[in-house]
mmCIF file of N, CA and C in Angstrom:
data_model
loop_
_atom_site.group_PDB
_atom_site.id
_atom_site.type_symbol
_atom_site.label_atom_id
_atom_site.label_comp_id
_atom_site.label_asym_id
_atom_site.label_seq_id
_atom_site.Cartn_x
_atom_site.Cartn_y
_atom_site.Cartn_z
ATOM 1 N N UNK A 292 0.835 -1.167 0.000
ATOM 2 C CA UNK A 292 0.000 0.000 0.000
ATOM 3 C C UNK A 292 0.884 1.237 0.000
ATOM 4 N N UNK A 293 0.616 2.189 -0.841
ATOM 5 C CA UNK A 293 1.360 3.435 -0.870
ATOM 6 C C UNK A 293 0.602 4.520 -0.136
ATOM 7 N N UNK A 294 1.344 5.350 0.593
ATOM 8 C CA UNK A 294 0.722 6.384 1.418
ATOM 9 C C UNK A 294 1.548 7.661 1.391
ATOM 10 N N UNK A 295 0.872 8.773 1.620
ATOM 11 C CA UNK A 295 1.517 9.988 2.080
ATOM 12 C C UNK A 295 1.099 10.085 3.535
ATOM 13 N N UNK A 296 2.079 9.981 4.441
ATOM 14 C CA UNK A 296 1.750 9.838 5.860
ATOM 15 C C UNK A 296 1.781 11.170 6.585
ATOM 16 N N UNK A 297 1.016 11.216 7.655
ATOM 17 C CA UNK A 297 0.962 12.379 8.528
ATOM 18 C C UNK A 297 0.949 11.929 9.973
ATOM 19 N N UNK A 298 0.656 12.858 10.842
ATOM 20 C CA UNK A 298 0.737 12.606 12.283
ATOM 21 C C UNK A 298 -0.174 11.477 12.754
ATOM 22 N N UNK A 299 -1.293 11.223 12.093
ATOM 23 C CA UNK A 299 -2.242 10.217 12.557
ATOM 24 C C UNK A 299 -2.254 8.953 11.708
ATOM 25 N N UNK A 300 -1.373 8.850 10.749
ATOM 26 C CA UNK A 300 -1.369 7.707 9.834
ATOM 27 C C UNK A 300 -1.056 6.389 10.524
ATOM 28 N N UNK A 301 -0.158 6.415 11.482
ATOM 29 C CA UNK A 301 0.247 5.172 12.136
ATOM 30 C C UNK A 301 -0.944 4.477 12.800
ATOM 31 N N UNK A 302 -1.866 5.255 13.333
ATOM 32 C CA UNK A 302 -3.045 4.671 13.986
ATOM 33 C C UNK A 302 -3.821 3.789 13.017
ATOM 34 N N UNK A 303 -4.014 4.260 11.794
ATOM 35 C CA UNK A 303 -4.757 3.499 10.789
ATOM 36 C C UNK A 303 -3.972 2.270 10.342
ATOM 37 N N UNK A 304 -2.675 2.420 10.213
ATOM 38 C CA UNK A 304 -1.848 1.282 9.813
ATOM 39 C C UNK A 304 -1.806 0.216 10.904
ATOM 40 N N UNK A 305 -1.794 0.633 12.148
ATOM 41 C CA UNK A 305 -1.834 -0.338 13.257
ATOM 42 C C UNK A 305 -3.123 -1.143 13.214
ATOM 43 N N UNK A 306 -4.228 -0.485 12.894
ATOM 44 C CA UNK A 306 -5.514 -1.170 12.821
ATOM 45 C C UNK A 306 -5.484 -2.246 11.726
ATOM 46 N N UNK A 307 -4.932 -1.907 10.577
ATOM 47 C CA UNK A 307 -4.806 -2.880 9.481
ATOM 48 C C UNK A 307 -3.910 -4.037 9.912
ATOM 49 N N UNK A 308 -2.777 -3.724 10.527
ATOM 50 C CA UNK A 308 -1.849 -4.758 10.980
ATOM 51 C C UNK A 308 -2.524 -5.679 11.997
ATOM 52 N N UNK A 309 -3.216 -5.100 12.954
ATOM 53 C CA UNK A 309 -3.897 -5.883 13.988
ATOM 54 C C UNK A 309 -4.942 -6.817 13.363
ATOM 55 N N UNK A 310 -5.680 -6.324 12.368
ATOM 56 C CA UNK A 310 -6.682 -7.133 11.688
ATOM 57 C C UNK A 310 -6.026 -8.323 10.979
ATOM 58 N N UNK A 311 -4.926 -8.065 10.285
ATOM 59 C CA UNK A 311 -4.232 -9.148 9.586
ATOM 60 C C UNK A 311 -3.663 -10.174 10.561
ATOM 61 N N UNK A 312 -3.060 -9.696 11.642
ATOM 62 C CA UNK A 312 -2.503 -10.620 12.627
ATOM 63 C C UNK A 312 -3.590 -11.500 13.241
ATOM 64 N N UNK A 313 -4.757 -10.935 13.498
ATOM 65 C CA UNK A 313 -5.873 -11.735 14.022
ATOM 66 C C UNK A 313 -6.297 -12.784 13.001
ATOM 67 N N UNK A 314 -6.397 -12.389 11.749
ATOM 68 C CA UNK A 314 -6.793 -13.322 10.692
ATOM 69 C C UNK A 314 -5.771 -14.452 10.550
ATOM 70 N N UNK A 315 -4.495 -14.122 10.731
ATOM 71 C CA UNK A 315 -3.418 -15.114 10.599
ATOM 72 C C UNK A 315 -3.154 -15.881 11.901
ATOM 73 N N UNK A 316 -3.979 -15.646 12.912
ATOM 74 C CA UNK A 316 -3.829 -16.273 14.224
ATOM 75 C C UNK A 316 -2.461 -15.974 14.840
ATOM 76 N N UNK A 317 -2.028 -14.730 14.694
ATOM 77 C CA UNK A 317 -0.762 -14.252 15.253
ATOM 78 C C UNK A 317 -0.980 -13.021 16.126
ATOM 79 N N UNK A 318 -2.150 -12.926 16.745
ATOM 80 C CA UNK A 318 -2.475 -11.749 17.554
ATOM 81 C C UNK A 318 -1.462 -11.514 18.667
ATOM 82 N N UNK A 319 -0.779 -12.564 19.108
ATOM 83 C CA UNK A 319 0.209 -12.385 20.177
ATOM 84 C C UNK A 319 1.394 -11.532 19.733
ATOM 85 N N UNK A 320 1.561 -11.333 18.439
ATOM 86 C CA UNK A 320 2.653 -10.485 17.931
ATOM 87 C C UNK A 320 2.258 -9.019 17.831
ATOM 88 N N UNK A 321 0.983 -8.704 18.056
ATOM 89 C CA UNK A 321 0.461 -7.369 17.767
ATOM 90 C C UNK A 321 1.169 -6.257 18.530
ATOM 91 N N UNK A 322 1.385 -6.424 19.813
ATOM 92 C CA UNK A 322 1.930 -5.325 20.608
ATOM 93 C C UNK A 322 3.296 -4.856 20.072
ATOM 94 N N UNK A 323 4.216 -5.773 19.912
ATOM 95 C CA UNK A 323 5.541 -5.391 19.421
ATOM 96 C C UNK A 323 5.516 -4.929 17.980
ATOM 97 N N UNK A 324 4.750 -5.623 17.140
ATOM 98 C CA UNK A 324 4.690 -5.270 15.720
ATOM 99 C C UNK A 324 4.059 -3.891 15.512
ATOM 100 N N UNK A 325 3.023 -3.587 16.285
ATOM 101 C CA UNK A 325 2.386 -2.274 16.167
ATOM 102 C C UNK A 325 3.341 -1.163 16.587
ATOM 103 N N UNK A 326 4.081 -1.381 17.647
ATOM 104 C CA UNK A 326 5.043 -0.373 18.099
ATOM 105 C C UNK A 326 6.124 -0.160 17.047
ATOM 106 N N UNK A 327 6.651 -1.253 16.495
ATOM 107 C CA UNK A 327 7.701 -1.132 15.477
ATOM 108 C C UNK A 327 7.180 -0.413 14.233
ATOM 109 N N UNK A 328 5.980 -0.763 13.775
ATOM 110 C CA UNK A 328 5.403 -0.094 12.609
ATOM 111 C C UNK A 328 5.205 1.391 12.891
ATOM 112 N N UNK A 329 4.727 1.731 14.067
ATOM 113 C CA UNK A 329 4.539 3.135 14.441
ATOM 114 C C UNK A 329 5.857 3.895 14.355
ATOM 115 N N UNK A 330 6.925 3.306 14.846
ATOM 116 C CA UNK A 330 8.226 3.982 14.816
ATOM 117 C C UNK A 330 8.724 4.183 13.391
ATOM 118 N N UNK A 331 8.550 3.187 12.529
ATOM 119 C CA UNK A 331 9.008 3.337 11.150
ATOM 120 C C UNK A 331 8.202 4.394 10.404
ATOM 121 N N UNK A 332 6.897 4.441 10.648
ATOM 122 C CA UNK A 332 6.062 5.469 10.017
ATOM 123 C C UNK A 332 6.429 6.850 10.571
ATOM 124 N N UNK A 333 6.675 6.945 11.866
ATOM 125 C CA UNK A 333 7.085 8.222 12.465
ATOM 126 C C UNK A 333 8.388 8.716 11.846
ATOM 127 N N UNK A 334 9.305 7.804 11.535
ATOM 128 C CA UNK A 334 10.558 8.211 10.891
ATOM 129 C C UNK A 334 10.310 8.795 9.507
ATOM 130 N N UNK A 335 9.340 8.236 8.781
ATOM 131 C CA UNK A 335 8.990 8.801 7.471
ATOM 132 C C UNK A 335 8.434 10.205 7.660
ATOM 133 N N UNK A 336 7.530 10.371 8.619
ATOM 134 C CA UNK A 336 6.929 11.691 8.866
ATOM 135 C C UNK A 336 8.012 12.703 9.210
ATOM 136 N N UNK A 337 8.973 12.317 10.032
ATOM 137 C CA UNK A 337 10.004 13.255 10.493
ATOM 138 C C UNK A 337 11.115 13.514 9.482
ATOM 139 N N UNK A 338 11.490 12.513 8.704
ATOM 140 C CA UNK A 338 12.736 12.609 7.954
ATOM 141 C C UNK A 338 12.617 12.544 6.431
ATOM 142 N N UNK A 339 11.458 12.220 5.886
ATOM 143 C CA UNK A 339 11.345 12.040 4.438
ATOM 144 C C UNK A 339 10.585 13.216 3.829
ATOM 145 N N UNK A 340 11.246 13.985 2.956
ATOM 146 C CA UNK A 340 10.535 15.071 2.281
ATOM 147 C C UNK A 340 9.352 14.509 1.484
ATOM 148 N N UNK A 341 8.209 15.128 1.605
ATOM 149 C CA UNK A 341 7.008 14.666 0.919
ATOM 150 C C UNK A 341 6.250 13.587 1.670
ATOM 151 N N UNK A 342 6.894 12.948 2.645
ATOM 152 C CA UNK A 342 6.264 11.953 3.523
ATOM 153 C C UNK A 342 5.634 10.776 2.791
ATOM 154 N N UNK A 343 6.129 10.430 1.634
ATOM 155 C CA UNK A 343 5.590 9.296 0.891
ATOM 156 C C UNK A 343 6.280 8.003 1.282
ATOM 157 N N UNK A 344 5.494 6.931 1.368
ATOM 158 C CA UNK A 344 6.064 5.623 1.655
ATOM 159 C C UNK A 344 5.123 4.537 1.151
ATOM 160 N N UNK A 345 5.668 3.341 1.089
ATOM 161 C CA UNK A 345 4.876 2.143 0.801
ATOM 162 C C UNK A 345 5.067 1.193 1.968
ATOM 163 N N UNK A 346 3.985 0.549 2.378
ATOM 164 C CA UNK A 346 4.034 -0.399 3.489
ATOM 165 C C UNK A 346 3.607 -1.763 2.961
ATOM 166 N N UNK A 347 4.424 -2.766 3.270
ATOM 167 C CA UNK A 347 4.122 -4.143 2.894
ATOM 168 C C UNK A 347 4.068 -4.963 4.177
ATOM 169 N N UNK A 348 2.994 -5.712 4.349
ATOM 170 C CA UNK A 348 2.812 -6.578 5.512
ATOM 171 C C UNK A 348 2.692 -8.000 4.984
ATOM 172 N N UNK A 349 3.633 -8.851 5.383
ATOM 173 C CA UNK A 349 3.714 -10.197 4.819
ATOM 174 C C UNK A 349 3.611 -11.274 5.888
ATOM 175 N N UNK A 350 2.853 -12.307 5.579
ATOM 176 C CA UNK A 350 2.833 -13.507 6.397
ATOM 177 C C UNK A 350 3.895 -14.425 5.826
ATOM 178 N N UNK A 351 4.840 -14.808 6.662
ATOM 179 C CA UNK A 351 5.932 -15.689 6.251
ATOM 180 C C UNK A 351 5.858 -16.969 7.069
ATOM 181 N N UNK A 352 6.489 -18.048 6.605
ATOM 182 C CA UNK A 352 6.460 -19.287 7.398
ATOM 183 C C UNK A 352 6.969 -19.083 8.832
ATOM 184 N N UNK A 353 7.936 -18.212 8.983
ATOM 185 C CA UNK A 353 8.516 -17.979 10.305
ATOM 186 C C UNK A 353 7.660 -17.043 11.163
ATOM 187 N N UNK A 354 6.813 -16.231 10.512
ATOM 188 C CA UNK A 354 5.990 -15.274 11.246
ATOM 189 C C UNK A 354 5.627 -14.084 10.377
ATOM 190 N N UNK A 355 5.875 -12.904 10.891
ATOM 191 C CA UNK A 355 5.478 -11.645 10.260
ATOM 192 C C UNK A 355 6.697 -10.884 9.747
ATOM 193 N N UNK A 356 6.544 -10.269 8.581
ATOM 194 C CA UNK A 356 7.551 -9.334 8.066
ATOM 195 C C UNK A 356 6.817 -8.073 7.625
ATOM 196 N N UNK A 357 7.331 -6.919 8.036
ATOM 197 C CA UNK A 357 6.777 -5.626 7.638
ATOM 198 C C UNK A 357 7.899 -4.822 7.001
ATOM 199 N N UNK A 358 7.606 -4.193 5.861
ATOM 200 C CA UNK A 358 8.573 -3.353 5.161
ATOM 201 C C UNK A 358 7.977 -1.975 4.937
ATOM 202 N N UNK A 359 8.784 -0.946 5.187
ATOM 203 C CA UNK A 359 8.383 0.435 4.911
ATOM 204 C C UNK A 359 9.433 1.004 3.961
ATOM 205 N N UNK A 360 9.002 1.353 2.759
ATOM 206 C CA UNK A 360 9.891 1.870 1.726
ATOM 207 C C UNK A 360 9.587 3.340 1.504
ATOM 208 N N UNK A 361 10.650 4.157 1.409
ATOM 209 C CA UNK A 361 10.462 5.585 1.143
ATOM 210 C C UNK A 361 11.475 6.041 0.110
ATOM 211 N N UNK A 362 11.368 7.308 -0.295
ATOM 212 C CA UNK A 362 12.221 7.852 -1.347
ATOM 213 C C UNK A 362 13.444 8.580 -0.826
ATOM 214 N N UNK A 363 13.748 8.463 0.439
ATOM 215 C CA UNK A 363 14.942 9.108 0.985
ATOM 216 C C UNK A 363 16.095 8.108 0.988
ATOM 217 N N UNK A 364 17.205 8.450 0.351
ATOM 218 C CA UNK A 364 18.342 7.529 0.341
ATOM 219 C C UNK A 364 19.111 7.508 1.664
ATOM 220 N N UNK A 365 18.827 8.444 2.556
ATOM 221 C CA UNK A 365 19.555 8.513 3.828
ATOM 222 C C UNK A 365 19.235 7.281 4.671
ATOM 223 N N UNK A 366 20.246 6.516 5.068
ATOM 224 C CA UNK A 366 19.974 5.329 5.876
ATOM 225 C C UNK A 366 19.562 5.710 7.291
ATOM 226 N N UNK A 367 18.717 4.904 7.900
ATOM 227 C CA UNK A 367 18.347 5.193 9.285
ATOM 228 C C UNK A 367 19.547 4.943 10.183
ATOM 229 N N UNK A 368 19.670 5.736 11.203
ATOM 230 C CA UNK A 368 20.792 5.591 12.137
ATOM 231 C C UNK A 368 20.251 5.509 13.558
ATOM 232 N N UNK A 369 20.357 4.326 14.157
ATOM 233 C CA UNK A 369 19.915 4.248 15.556
ATOM 234 C C UNK A 369 20.821 5.085 16.437
ATOM 235 N N UNK A 370 20.241 5.823 17.326
ATOM 236 C CA UNK A 370 21.016 6.633 18.256
ATOM 237 C C UNK A 370 21.434 5.752 19.418
ATOM 238 N N UNK A 371 22.719 5.674 19.668
ATOM 239 C CA UNK A 371 23.208 4.854 20.778
ATOM 240 C C UNK A 371 23.259 5.650 22.078
ATOM 241 N N UNK A 372 23.038 6.951 21.973
ATOM 242 C CA UNK A 372 23.089 7.784 23.172
ATOM 243 C C UNK A 372 22.071 8.922 23.043
ATOM 244 N N UNK A 373 20.745 8.577 23.054
ATOM 245 C CA UNK A 373 19.749 9.639 22.918
ATOM 246 C C UNK A 373 19.760 10.566 24.127
ATOM 247 N N UNK A 374 19.417 11.804 23.887
ATOM 248 C CA UNK A 374 19.352 12.779 24.980
ATOM 249 C C UNK A 374 18.326 12.323 26.013
ATOM 250 N N UNK A 375 18.659 12.357 27.294
ATOM 251 C CA UNK A 375 17.749 11.851 28.328
ATOM 252 C C UNK A 375 16.362 12.479 28.298
ATOM 253 N N UNK A 376 16.271 13.764 28.007
ATOM 254 C CA UNK A 376 14.972 14.435 27.985
ATOM 255 C C UNK A 376 14.507 14.752 26.570
ATOM 256 N N UNK A 377 15.256 14.282 25.570
ATOM 257 C CA UNK A 377 14.905 14.556 24.177
ATOM 258 C C UNK A 377 13.690 13.756 23.734
ATOM 259 N N UNK A 378 13.011 14.277 22.714
ATOM 260 C CA UNK A 378 11.813 13.617 22.207
ATOM 261 C C UNK A 378 12.127 12.571 21.155
ATOM 262 N N UNK A 379 13.315 12.566 20.612
ATOM 263 C CA UNK A 379 13.638 11.633 19.537
ATOM 264 C C UNK A 379 14.884 10.833 19.834
ATOM 265 N N UNK A 380 15.226 10.000 18.865
ATOM 266 C CA UNK A 380 16.460 9.254 18.960
ATOM 267 C C UNK A 380 16.327 7.851 19.509
ATOM 268 N N UNK A 381 15.102 7.444 19.843
ATOM 269 C CA UNK A 381 14.923 6.120 20.432
ATOM 270 C C UNK A 381 14.144 5.153 19.545
ATOM 271 N N UNK A 382 13.613 5.619 18.433
ATOM 272 C CA UNK A 382 12.727 4.810 17.602
ATOM 273 C C UNK A 382 13.317 3.498 17.145
ATOM 274 N N UNK A 383 14.498 3.530 16.554
ATOM 275 C CA UNK A 383 15.094 2.293 16.073
ATOM 276 C C UNK A 383 15.570 1.407 17.215
ATOM 277 N N UNK A 384 15.903 2.012 18.350
ATOM 278 C CA UNK A 384 16.237 1.204 19.528
ATOM 279 C C UNK A 384 15.002 0.430 19.987
ATOM 280 N N UNK A 385 13.826 1.055 19.905
ATOM 281 C CA UNK A 385 12.581 0.370 20.242
ATOM 282 C C UNK A 385 12.278 -0.745 19.244
ATOM 283 N N UNK A 386 12.476 -0.457 17.959
ATOM 284 C CA UNK A 386 12.260 -1.481 16.931
ATOM 285 C C UNK A 386 13.141 -2.691 17.228
ATOM 286 N N UNK A 387 14.390 -2.442 17.539
ATOM 287 C CA UNK A 387 15.319 -3.532 17.857
ATOM 288 C C UNK A 387 14.858 -4.319 19.083
ATOM 289 N N UNK A 388 14.307 -3.623 20.063
ATOM 290 C CA UNK A 388 13.903 -4.271 21.312
ATOM 291 C C UNK A 388 12.644 -5.120 21.169
ATOM 292 N N UNK A 389 11.718 -4.751 20.280
ATOM 293 C CA UNK A 389 10.423 -5.438 20.231
ATOM 294 C C UNK A 389 10.260 -6.379 19.047
ATOM 295 N N UNK A 390 11.295 -6.511 18.212
ATOM 296 C CA UNK A 390 11.230 -7.415 17.065
ATOM 297 C C UNK A 390 12.343 -8.451 17.173
ATOM 298 N N UNK A 391 12.239 -9.470 16.354
ATOM 299 C CA UNK A 391 13.285 -10.494 16.348
ATOM 300 C C UNK A 391 14.445 -10.107 15.436
ATOM 301 N N UNK A 392 14.152 -9.388 14.383
ATOM 302 C CA UNK A 392 15.175 -8.915 13.449
ATOM 303 C C UNK A 392 14.683 -7.639 12.791
ATOM 304 N N UNK A 393 15.602 -6.795 12.400
ATOM 305 C CA UNK A 393 15.252 -5.631 11.595
ATOM 306 C C UNK A 393 16.475 -5.268 10.766
ATOM 307 N N UNK A 394 16.245 -4.511 9.726
ATOM 308 C CA UNK A 394 17.356 -4.081 8.892
ATOM 309 C C UNK A 394 16.886 -3.088 7.852
ATOM 310 N N UNK A 395 17.794 -2.795 6.943
ATOM 311 C CA UNK A 395 17.500 -1.833 5.888
ATOM 312 C C UNK A 395 18.298 -2.199 4.650
ATOM 313 N N UNK A 396 17.773 -1.833 3.508
ATOM 314 C CA UNK A 396 18.518 -1.986 2.257
ATOM 315 C C UNK A 396 18.119 -0.865 1.311
ATOM 316 N N UNK A 397 19.048 -0.514 0.447
ATOM 317 C CA UNK A 397 18.793 0.552 -0.513
ATOM 318 C C UNK A 397 17.923 0.076 -1.658
ATOM 319 N N UNK A 398 17.169 1.005 -2.213
ATOM 320 C CA UNK A 398 16.362 0.757 -3.407
ATOM 321 C C UNK A 398 16.838 1.741 -4.477
ATOM 322 N N UNK A 399 16.421 1.574 -5.730
ATOM 323 C CA UNK A 399 16.854 2.528 -6.755
ATOM 324 C C UNK A 399 16.493 3.982 -6.446
ATOM 325 N N UNK A 400 15.419 4.198 -5.655
ATOM 326 C CA UNK A 400 15.000 5.576 -5.368
ATOM 327 C C UNK A 400 15.077 5.965 -3.906
ATOM 328 N N UNK A 401 15.473 5.063 -3.031
ATOM 329 C CA UNK A 401 15.482 5.392 -1.603
ATOM 330 C C UNK A 401 15.962 4.217 -0.769
ATOM 331 N N UNK A 402 15.102 3.762 0.145
ATOM 332 C CA UNK A 402 15.466 2.654 1.041
ATOM 333 C C UNK A 402 14.225 1.948 1.540
ATOM 334 N N UNK A 403 14.444 0.747 2.034
ATOM 335 C CA UNK A 403 13.412 -0.025 2.722
ATOM 336 C C UNK A 403 13.941 -0.368 4.101
ATOM 337 N N UNK A 404 13.125 -0.119 5.109
ATOM 338 C CA UNK A 404 13.428 -0.546 6.473
ATOM 339 C C UNK A 404 12.407 -1.632 6.795
ATOM 340 N N UNK A 405 12.882 -2.748 7.305
ATOM 341 C CA UNK A 405 12.019 -3.895 7.550
ATOM 342 C C UNK A 405 12.223 -4.434 8.963
ATOM 343 N N UNK A 406 11.220 -5.187 9.423
ATOM 344 C CA UNK A 406 11.380 -5.934 10.668
ATOM 345 C C UNK A 406 10.604 -7.240 10.558
ATOM 346 N N UNK A 407 11.007 -8.196 11.397
ATOM 347 C CA UNK A 407 10.336 -9.483 11.462
ATOM 348 C C UNK A 407 10.050 -9.843 12.913
ATOM 349 N N UNK A 408 8.898 -10.458 13.119
ATOM 350 C CA UNK A 408 8.501 -10.984 14.418
ATOM 351 C C UNK A 408 8.170 -12.455 14.208
ATOM 352 N N UNK A 409 8.852 -13.317 14.936
ATOM 353 C CA UNK A 409 8.656 -14.750 14.782
ATOM 354 C C UNK A 409 7.391 -15.225 15.469
ATOM 355 N N UNK A 410 6.827 -16.297 14.918
ATOM 356 C CA UNK A 410 5.695 -16.966 15.557
ATOM 357 C C UNK A 410 6.119 -17.407 16.958
ATOM 358 N N UNK A 411 5.193 -17.394 17.892
ATOM 359 C CA UNK A 411 5.535 -17.922 19.217
ATOM 360 C C UNK A 411 5.863 -19.414 19.109
ATOM 361 N N UNK A 412 6.796 -19.839 19.906
ATOM 362 C CA UNK A 412 7.159 -21.255 19.948
ATOM 363 C C UNK A 412 6.037 -22.034 20.624
ATOM 364 N N UNK A 413 5.728 -23.232 20.111
ATOM 365 C CA UNK A 413 4.696 -24.030 20.786
ATOM 366 C C UNK A 413 5.144 -24.383 22.198
ATOM 367 N N UNK A 414 4.205 -24.344 23.102
ATOM 368 C CA UNK A 414 4.522 -24.681 24.494
ATOM 369 C C UNK A 414 4.678 -26.185 24.610
ATOM 370 N N UNK A 415 5.739 -26.569 25.250
ATOM 371 C CA UNK A 415 5.963 -27.994 25.496
ATOM 372 C C UNK A 415 5.325 -28.352 26.828
ATOM 373 N N UNK A 416 4.691 -29.457 26.826
ATOM 374 C CA UNK A 416 4.121 -29.928 28.080
ATOM 375 C C UNK A 416 5.002 -31.045 28.607
ATOM 376 N N UNK A 417 5.097 -31.125 29.890
ATOM 377 C CA UNK A 417 5.908 -32.172 30.514
ATOM 378 C C UNK A 417 5.254 -33.519 30.266
ATOM 379 N N UNK A 418 6.057 -34.529 30.002
ATOM 380 C CA UNK A 418 5.460 -35.856 29.786
ATOM 381 C C UNK A 418 4.776 -36.338 31.058
ATOM 382 N N UNK A 419 3.680 -36.989 30.882
ATOM 383 C CA UNK A 419 2.945 -37.521 32.022
ATOM 384 C C UNK A 419 3.627 -38.799 32.504
ATOM 385 N N UNK A 420 3.744 -38.900 33.774
ATOM 386 C CA UNK A 420 4.313 -40.111 34.357
ATOM 387 C C UNK A 420 3.211 -40.912 35.023
ATOM 388 N N UNK A 421 3.376 -42.177 35.018
ATOM 389 C CA UNK A 421 2.396 -43.047 35.683
ATOM 390 C C UNK A 421 2.734 -43.167 37.145
ATOM 391 N N UNK A 422 1.703 -43.217 37.986
ATOM 392 C CA UNK A 422 1.977 -43.365 39.421
ATOM 393 C C UNK A 422 2.497 -44.745 39.774
#
């Protein structure tokens, strides 16, 4: 889906993501995935002239993959030392904390930032013993 994003766009994208995760029986991934998507969209709003992006939400065998592509060639840079009272600089640190993997790659016109959240591992039950 292609968008020109603004201050309230992430809310609508979270709703779409949550709906897809429920349909795919992956609702347990919603909290982290929604936060990561919000941060990537916020980066487009803050740093990409024109605020245009494309969002791809994919169901993969391993779990969920989300990609946000924009027309800015500037690579994202996680801040390793954000200002204690500053409003920014923590977005990619949050993405790293709430996803299993994330990364970026260049495109002919800009870049794609992606993240993945793995399916929860099946719970193992202890073998039953006979008395």
